[in-house]
CSV table of C-alpha atoms in Angstrom, one decimal:
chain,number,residue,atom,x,y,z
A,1,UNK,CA,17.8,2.6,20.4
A,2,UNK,CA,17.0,-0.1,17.9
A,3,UNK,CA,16.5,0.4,14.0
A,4,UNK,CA,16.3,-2.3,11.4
A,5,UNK,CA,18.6,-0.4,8.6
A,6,UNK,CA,19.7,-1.2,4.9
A,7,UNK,CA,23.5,-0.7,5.4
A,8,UNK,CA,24.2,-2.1,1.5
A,9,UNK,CA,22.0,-2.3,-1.3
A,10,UNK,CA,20.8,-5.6,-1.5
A,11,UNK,CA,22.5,-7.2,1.4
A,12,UNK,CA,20.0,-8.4,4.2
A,13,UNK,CA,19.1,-5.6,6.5
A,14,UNK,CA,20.7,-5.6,10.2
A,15,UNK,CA,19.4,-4.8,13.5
A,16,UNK,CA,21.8,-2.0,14.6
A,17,UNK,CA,22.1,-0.3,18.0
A,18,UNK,CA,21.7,3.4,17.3
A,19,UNK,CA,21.5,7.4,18.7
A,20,UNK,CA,18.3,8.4,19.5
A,21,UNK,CA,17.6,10.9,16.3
A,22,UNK,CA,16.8,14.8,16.8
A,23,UNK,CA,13.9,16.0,15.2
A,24,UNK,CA,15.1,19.4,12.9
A,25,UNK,CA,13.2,22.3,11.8
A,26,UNK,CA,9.2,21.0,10.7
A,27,UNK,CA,9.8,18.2,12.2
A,28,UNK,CA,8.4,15.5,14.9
A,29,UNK,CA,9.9,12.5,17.0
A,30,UNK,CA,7.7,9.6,17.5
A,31,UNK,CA,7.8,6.9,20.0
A,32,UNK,CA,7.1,4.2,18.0
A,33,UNK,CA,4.2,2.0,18.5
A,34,UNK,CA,3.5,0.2,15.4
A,35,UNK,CA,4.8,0.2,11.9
A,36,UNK,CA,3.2,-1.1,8.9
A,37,UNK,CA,5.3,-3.6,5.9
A,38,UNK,CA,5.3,-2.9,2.7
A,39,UNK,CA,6.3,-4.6,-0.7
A,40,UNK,CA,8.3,-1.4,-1.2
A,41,UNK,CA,10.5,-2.1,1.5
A,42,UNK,CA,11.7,-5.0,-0.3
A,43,UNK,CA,12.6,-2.8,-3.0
A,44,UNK,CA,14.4,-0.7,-0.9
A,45,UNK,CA,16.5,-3.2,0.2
A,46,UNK,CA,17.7,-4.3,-3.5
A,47,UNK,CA,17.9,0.1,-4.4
A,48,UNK,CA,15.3,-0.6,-7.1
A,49,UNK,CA,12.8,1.3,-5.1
A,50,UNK,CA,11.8,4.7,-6.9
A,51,UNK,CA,13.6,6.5,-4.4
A,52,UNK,CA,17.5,5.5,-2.5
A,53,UNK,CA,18.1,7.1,0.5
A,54,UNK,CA,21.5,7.5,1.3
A,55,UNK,CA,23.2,4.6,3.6
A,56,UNK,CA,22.5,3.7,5.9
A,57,UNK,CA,18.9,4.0,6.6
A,58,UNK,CA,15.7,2.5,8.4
A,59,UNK,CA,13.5,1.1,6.8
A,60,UNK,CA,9.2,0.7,7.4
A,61,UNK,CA,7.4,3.5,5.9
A,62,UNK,CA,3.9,3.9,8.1
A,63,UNK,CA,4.3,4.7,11.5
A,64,UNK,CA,1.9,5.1,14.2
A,65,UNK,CA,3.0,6.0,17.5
A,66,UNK,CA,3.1,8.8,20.1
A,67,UNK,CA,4.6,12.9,19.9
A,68,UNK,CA,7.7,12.3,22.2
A,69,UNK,CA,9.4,15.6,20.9
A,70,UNK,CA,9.0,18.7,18.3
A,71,UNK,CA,12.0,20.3,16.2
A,72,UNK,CA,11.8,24.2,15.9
A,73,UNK,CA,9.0,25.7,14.3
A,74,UNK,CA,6.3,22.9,14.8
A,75,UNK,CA,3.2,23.9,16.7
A,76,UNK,CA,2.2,20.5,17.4
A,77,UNK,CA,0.4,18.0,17.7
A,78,UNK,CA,1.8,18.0,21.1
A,79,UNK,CA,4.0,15.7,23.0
A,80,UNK,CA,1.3,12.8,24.2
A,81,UNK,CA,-1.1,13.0,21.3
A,82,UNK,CA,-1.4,9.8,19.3
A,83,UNK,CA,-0.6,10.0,15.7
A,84,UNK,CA,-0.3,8.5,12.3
A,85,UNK,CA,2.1,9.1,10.1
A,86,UNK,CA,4.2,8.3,6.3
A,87,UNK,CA,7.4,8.6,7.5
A,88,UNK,CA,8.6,7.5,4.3
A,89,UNK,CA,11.1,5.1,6.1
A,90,UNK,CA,12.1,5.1,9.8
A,91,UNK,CA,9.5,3.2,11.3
A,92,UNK,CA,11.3,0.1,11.5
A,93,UNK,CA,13.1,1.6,15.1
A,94,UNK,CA,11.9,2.2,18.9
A,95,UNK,CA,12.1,5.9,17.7
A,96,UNK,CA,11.2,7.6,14.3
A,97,UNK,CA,11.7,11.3,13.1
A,98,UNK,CA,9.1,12.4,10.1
A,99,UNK,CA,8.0,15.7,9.0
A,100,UNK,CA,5.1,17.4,11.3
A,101,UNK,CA,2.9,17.7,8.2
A,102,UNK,CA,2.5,14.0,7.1
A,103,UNK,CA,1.1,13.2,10.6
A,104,UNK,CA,-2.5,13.1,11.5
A,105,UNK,CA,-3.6,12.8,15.2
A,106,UNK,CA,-5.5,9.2,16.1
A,107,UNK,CA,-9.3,8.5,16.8
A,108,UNK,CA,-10.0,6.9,19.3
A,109,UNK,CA,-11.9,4.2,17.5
A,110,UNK,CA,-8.2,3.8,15.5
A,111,UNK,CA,-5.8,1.4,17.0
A,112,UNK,CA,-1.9,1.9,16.8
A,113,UNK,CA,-1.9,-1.5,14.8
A,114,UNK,CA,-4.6,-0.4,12.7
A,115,UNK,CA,-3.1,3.4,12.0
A,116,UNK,CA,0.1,1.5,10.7
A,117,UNK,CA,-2.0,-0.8,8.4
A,118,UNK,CA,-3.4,2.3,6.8
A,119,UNK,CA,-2.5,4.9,4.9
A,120,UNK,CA,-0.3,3.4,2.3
A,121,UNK,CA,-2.6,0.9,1.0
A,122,UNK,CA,-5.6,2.9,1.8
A,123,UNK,CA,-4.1,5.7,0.2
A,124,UNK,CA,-3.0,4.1,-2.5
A,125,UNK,CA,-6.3,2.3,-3.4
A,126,UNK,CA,-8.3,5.6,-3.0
A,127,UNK,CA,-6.5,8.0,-4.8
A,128,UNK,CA,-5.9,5.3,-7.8
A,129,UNK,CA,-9.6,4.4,-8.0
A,130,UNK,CA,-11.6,8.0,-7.3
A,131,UNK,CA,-8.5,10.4,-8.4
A,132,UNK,CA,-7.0,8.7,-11.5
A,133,UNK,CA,-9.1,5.9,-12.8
A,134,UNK,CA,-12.7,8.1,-12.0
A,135,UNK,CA,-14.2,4.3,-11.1
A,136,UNK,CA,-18.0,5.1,-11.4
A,137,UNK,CA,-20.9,3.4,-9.5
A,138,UNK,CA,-22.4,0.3,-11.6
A,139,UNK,CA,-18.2,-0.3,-13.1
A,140,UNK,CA,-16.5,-3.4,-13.2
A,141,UNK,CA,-13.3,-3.8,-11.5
A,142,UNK,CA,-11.0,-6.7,-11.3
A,143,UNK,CA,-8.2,-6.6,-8.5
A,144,UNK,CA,-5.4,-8.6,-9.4
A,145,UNK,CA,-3.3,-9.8,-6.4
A,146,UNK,CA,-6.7,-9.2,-4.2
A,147,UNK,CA,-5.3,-10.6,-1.0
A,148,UNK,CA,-2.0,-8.7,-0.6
A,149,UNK,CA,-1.4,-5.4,1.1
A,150,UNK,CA,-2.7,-3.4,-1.7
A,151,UNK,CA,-5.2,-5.0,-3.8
A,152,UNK,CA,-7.2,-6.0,-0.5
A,153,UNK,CA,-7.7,-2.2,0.1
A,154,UNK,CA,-8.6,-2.3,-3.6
A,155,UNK,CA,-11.4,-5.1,-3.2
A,156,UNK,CA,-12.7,-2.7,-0.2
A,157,UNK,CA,-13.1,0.6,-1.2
A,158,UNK,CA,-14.0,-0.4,-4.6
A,159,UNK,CA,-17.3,-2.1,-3.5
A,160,UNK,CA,-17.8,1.3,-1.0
A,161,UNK,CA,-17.7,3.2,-4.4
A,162,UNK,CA,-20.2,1.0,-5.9
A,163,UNK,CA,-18.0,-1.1,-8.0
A,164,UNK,CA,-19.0,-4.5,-8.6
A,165,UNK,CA,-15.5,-5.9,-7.8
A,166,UNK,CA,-13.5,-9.4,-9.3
A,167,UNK,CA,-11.1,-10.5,-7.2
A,168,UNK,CA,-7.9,-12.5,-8.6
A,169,UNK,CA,-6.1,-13.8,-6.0
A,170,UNK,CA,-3.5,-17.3,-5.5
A,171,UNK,CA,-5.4,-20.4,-3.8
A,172,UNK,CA,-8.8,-20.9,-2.5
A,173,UNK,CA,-7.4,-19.5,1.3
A,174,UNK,CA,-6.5,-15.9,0.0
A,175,UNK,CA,-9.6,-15.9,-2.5
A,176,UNK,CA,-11.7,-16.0,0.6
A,177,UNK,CA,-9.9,-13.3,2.5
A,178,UNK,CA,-11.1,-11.1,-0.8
A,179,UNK,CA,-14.4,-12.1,-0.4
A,180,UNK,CA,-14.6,-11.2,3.3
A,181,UNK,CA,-13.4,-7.7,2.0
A,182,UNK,CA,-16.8,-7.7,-0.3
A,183,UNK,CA,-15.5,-9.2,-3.8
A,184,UNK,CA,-18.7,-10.2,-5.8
A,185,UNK,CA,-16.7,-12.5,-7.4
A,186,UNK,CA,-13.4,-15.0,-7.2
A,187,UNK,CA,-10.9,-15.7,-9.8
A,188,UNK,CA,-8.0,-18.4,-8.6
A,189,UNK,CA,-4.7,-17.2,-10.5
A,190,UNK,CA,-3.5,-20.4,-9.9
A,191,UNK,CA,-6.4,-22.5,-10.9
A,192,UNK,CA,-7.8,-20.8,-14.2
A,193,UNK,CA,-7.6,-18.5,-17.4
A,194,UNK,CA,-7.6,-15.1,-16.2
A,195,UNK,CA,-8.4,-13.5,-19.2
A,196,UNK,CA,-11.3,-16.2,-19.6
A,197,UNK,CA,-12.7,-16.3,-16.3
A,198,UNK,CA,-12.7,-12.1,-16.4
A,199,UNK,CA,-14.5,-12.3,-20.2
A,200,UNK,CA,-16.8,-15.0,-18.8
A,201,UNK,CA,-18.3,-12.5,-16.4
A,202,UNK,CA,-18.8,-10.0,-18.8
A,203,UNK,CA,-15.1,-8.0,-18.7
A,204,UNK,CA,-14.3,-5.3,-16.6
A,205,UNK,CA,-14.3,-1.5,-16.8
A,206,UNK,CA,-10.9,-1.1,-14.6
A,207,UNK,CA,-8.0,-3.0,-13.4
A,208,UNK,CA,-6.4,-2.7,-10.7
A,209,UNK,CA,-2.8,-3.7,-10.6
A,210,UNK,CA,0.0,-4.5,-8.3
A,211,UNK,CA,1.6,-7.7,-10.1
A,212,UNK,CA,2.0,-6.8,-13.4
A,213,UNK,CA,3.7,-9.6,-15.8
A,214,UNK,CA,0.9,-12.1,-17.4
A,215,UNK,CA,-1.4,-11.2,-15.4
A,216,UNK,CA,-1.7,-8.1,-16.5
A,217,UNK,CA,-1.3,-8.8,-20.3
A,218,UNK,CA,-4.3,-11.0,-19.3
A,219,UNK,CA,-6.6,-8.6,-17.8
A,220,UNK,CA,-6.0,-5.9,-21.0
A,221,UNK,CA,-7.2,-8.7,-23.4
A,222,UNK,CA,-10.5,-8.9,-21.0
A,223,UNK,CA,-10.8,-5.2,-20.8
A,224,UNK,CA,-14.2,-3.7,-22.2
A,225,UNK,CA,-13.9,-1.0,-24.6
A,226,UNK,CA,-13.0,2.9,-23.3
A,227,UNK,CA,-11.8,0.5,-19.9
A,228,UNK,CA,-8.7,1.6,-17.2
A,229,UNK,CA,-5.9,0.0,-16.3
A,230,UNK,CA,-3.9,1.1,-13.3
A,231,UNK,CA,-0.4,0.1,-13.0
A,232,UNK,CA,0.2,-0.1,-9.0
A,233,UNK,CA,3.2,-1.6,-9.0
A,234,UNK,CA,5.3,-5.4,-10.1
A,235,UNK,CA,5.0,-7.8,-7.7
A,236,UNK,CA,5.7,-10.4,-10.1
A,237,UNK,CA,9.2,-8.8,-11.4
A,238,UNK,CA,7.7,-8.6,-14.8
A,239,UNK,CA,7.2,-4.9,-16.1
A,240,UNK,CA,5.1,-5.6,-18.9
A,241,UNK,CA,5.4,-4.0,-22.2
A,242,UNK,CA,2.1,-2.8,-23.4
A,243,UNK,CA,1.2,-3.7,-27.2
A,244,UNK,CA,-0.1,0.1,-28.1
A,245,UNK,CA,-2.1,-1.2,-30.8
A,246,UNK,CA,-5.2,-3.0,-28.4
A,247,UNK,CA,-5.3,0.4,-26.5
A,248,UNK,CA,-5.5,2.1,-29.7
A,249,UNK,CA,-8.3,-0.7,-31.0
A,250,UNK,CA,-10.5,-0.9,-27.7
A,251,UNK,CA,-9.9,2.7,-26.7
A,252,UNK,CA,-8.2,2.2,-23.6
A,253,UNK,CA,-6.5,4.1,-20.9
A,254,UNK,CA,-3.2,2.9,-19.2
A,255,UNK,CA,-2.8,5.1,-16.5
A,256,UNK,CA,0.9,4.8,-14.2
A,257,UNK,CA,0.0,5.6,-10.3
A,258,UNK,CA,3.1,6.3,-7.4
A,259,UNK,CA,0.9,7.5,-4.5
A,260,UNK,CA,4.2,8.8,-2.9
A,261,UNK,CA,4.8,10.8,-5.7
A,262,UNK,CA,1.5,13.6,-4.7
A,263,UNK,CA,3.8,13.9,-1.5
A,264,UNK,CA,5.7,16.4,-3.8
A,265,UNK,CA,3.5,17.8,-6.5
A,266,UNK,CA,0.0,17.3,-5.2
A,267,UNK,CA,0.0,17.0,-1.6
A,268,UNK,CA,-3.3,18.2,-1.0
A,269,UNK,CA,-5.0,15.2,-2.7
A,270,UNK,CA,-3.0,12.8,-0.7
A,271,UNK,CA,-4.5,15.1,2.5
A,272,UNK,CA,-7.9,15.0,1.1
A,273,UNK,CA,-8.4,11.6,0.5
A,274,UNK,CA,-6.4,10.6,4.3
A,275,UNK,CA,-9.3,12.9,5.7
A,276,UNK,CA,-12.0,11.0,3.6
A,277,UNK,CA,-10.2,7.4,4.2
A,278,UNK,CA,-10.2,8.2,8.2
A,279,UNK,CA,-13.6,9.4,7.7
A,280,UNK,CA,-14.7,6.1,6.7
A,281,UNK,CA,-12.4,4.2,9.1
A,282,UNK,CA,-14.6,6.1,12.1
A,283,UNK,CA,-17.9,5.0,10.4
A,284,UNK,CA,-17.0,1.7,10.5
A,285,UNK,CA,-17.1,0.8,6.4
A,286,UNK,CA,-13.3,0.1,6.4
A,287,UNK,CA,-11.5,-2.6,8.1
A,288,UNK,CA,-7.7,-2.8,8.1
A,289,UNK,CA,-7.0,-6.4,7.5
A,290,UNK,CA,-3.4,-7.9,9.4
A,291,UNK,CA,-2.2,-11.1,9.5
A,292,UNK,CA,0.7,-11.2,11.2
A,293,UNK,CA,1.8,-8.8,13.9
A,294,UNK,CA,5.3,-9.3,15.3
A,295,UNK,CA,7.9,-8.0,17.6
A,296,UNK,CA,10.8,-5.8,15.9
A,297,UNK,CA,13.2,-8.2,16.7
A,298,UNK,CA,11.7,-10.4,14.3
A,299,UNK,CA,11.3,-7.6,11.3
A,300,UNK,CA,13.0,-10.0,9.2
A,301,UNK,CA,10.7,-12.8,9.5
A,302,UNK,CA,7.9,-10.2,8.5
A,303,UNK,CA,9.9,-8.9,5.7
A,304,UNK,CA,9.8,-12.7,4.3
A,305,UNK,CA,6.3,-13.1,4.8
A,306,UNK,CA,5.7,-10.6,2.4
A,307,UNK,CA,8.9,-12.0,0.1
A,308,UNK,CA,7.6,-15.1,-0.2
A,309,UNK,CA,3.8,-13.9,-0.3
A,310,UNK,CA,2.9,-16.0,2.8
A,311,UNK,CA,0.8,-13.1,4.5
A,312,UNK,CA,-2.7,-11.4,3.8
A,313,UNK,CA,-3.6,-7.8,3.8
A,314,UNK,CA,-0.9,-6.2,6.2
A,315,UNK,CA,1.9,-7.4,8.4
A,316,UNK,CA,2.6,-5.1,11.4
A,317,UNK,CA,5.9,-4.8,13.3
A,318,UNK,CA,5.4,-3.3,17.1
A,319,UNK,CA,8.6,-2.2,19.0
């Protein structure tokens, strides 16, 4: 079969012919279907991802596909069902093996497309904003980088919470992508004073953020007293260092998120908020947003869509 793999740290990925894999005790093979991109993907290509599997390996993290096979000791779900699953890498392949327990059977009213768009940034928005921020009805929160993968899940469940929700987003094309996702209002990162144009509109209560750098220095000087930030991630390649003395001043909470990390010490809210986040998907108040859906032969091109931040909410890869 195919499989996109890493073969050296930061060399660019191949398309390599390979066995079909075996699925081994607890866990399932998928026929692949669809597989979602991630910025984390790029950073498993560099090895400055959180985790480095050992090379070579396959990248594409959410799969969606169907049950082809089960290793000993799963039960199911059985060979035909339609699932969803965080494979943790793999997807990127006509064939993926993940463990039986991270995959959850398909609606109907889900598409493959859709399941692979879904529970990474889903996941991630939900459990940052209810489980470690506490984002109360009547809040403020500001998204930065509101159109990307992420922070347009952000925009969407935060206004299903109750949150009236800034978005911050590059150019008047993405800004509108965020306000189709229910962003009250539109900050231009390109075009204005962040921290200006967030103080201007009364502050915020919580920040959401996948970019980091200046933008996030920003957003903590436009940060209402007792406020939130959430660091999601770097997008920008800037780790900011955090002056101590304006959360000591303003009373405010930096809070550090890995969703992937709950795979090992929490699992169960990862479980709970996939059953809530589906819940929601079947009731019609979440929309996965993809803007580019392409073949696996051209993986590549989809991994520089996100590289050169050329794509909106997801970009999906179908075998």
């Amino acid at each position: 079969m195919r499989a996109f793999q890493v073969t050296e740290y930061g060399k660019t990925p191949e398309m390599n012919e390979v066995d079909l894999p075996q699925p081994g005790p607890g866990e399932l093979r998928l026929k692949v279907a669809a597989c979602g991109l991630n910025f984390a993907d790029l950073l498993m290509v560099t090895g400055e991802y959180q985790e480095r599997p050992p090379l070579p390996f396959t990248l594409g993290m959410e799969i969606s596909g169907i049950v082809d096979a089960l290793g000993e000791g799963v039960a199911g779900p059985a060979p035909g069902t339609r699932v969803g699953a965080f494979g943790g890498r793999g997807g990127l392949a006509d064939y993926a093996v993940v463990p039986a327990d991270r995959c959850l059977p398909l609606a109907d009213t889900m598409s493959f497309e859709e399941a692979a768009a879904f529970p990474v940034a889903y996941g991630t928005s939900h459990v940052a904003l209810s489980h470690r921020a506490r984002l109360a009805s009547g809040e403020t929160l500001l998204v930065l980088g509101a159109a990307g993968g992420v922070g347009l899940t952000a925009v969407e469940i935060g206004k299903l919470m109750g949150a009236r929700v800034i978005a911050c987003a590059r150019g008047a094309a993405k800004l509108q992508v965020a306000k189709a996702a229910g962003a009250d209002h539109l900050i231009d990162s390109d075009a204005q004073d962040i921290r200006q144009a967030v103080k201007d509109l009364g502050g915020c209560d919580v920040v959401y953020d996948p970019v980091g750098g200046d933008q996030f220095m920003a957003a903590l000087r436009a940060t209402r007293p007792e406020g939130r930030l959430i660091t999601i991630g770097f997008a920008s390649g800037e780790v900011p260092q955090i002056p101590s003395n304006l959360l000591l001043v303003k009373n405010l909470t930096a809070i550090g998120f890995y969703w992937g990390g709950y795979m090992a010490f929490r699992p169960q809210v990862v479980t709970d908020s996939l059953a809530q986040l589906y819940r929601w998907h079947a009731q019609g108040r979440l929309h996965p947003h993809i803007s580019h859906r392409l073949p696996l032969e051209r993986a590549a091109e989809g991994m520089e869509l996100l590289r050169s931040r050329k794509s909106t909410g997801k970009v999906v890869i179908t075998p």
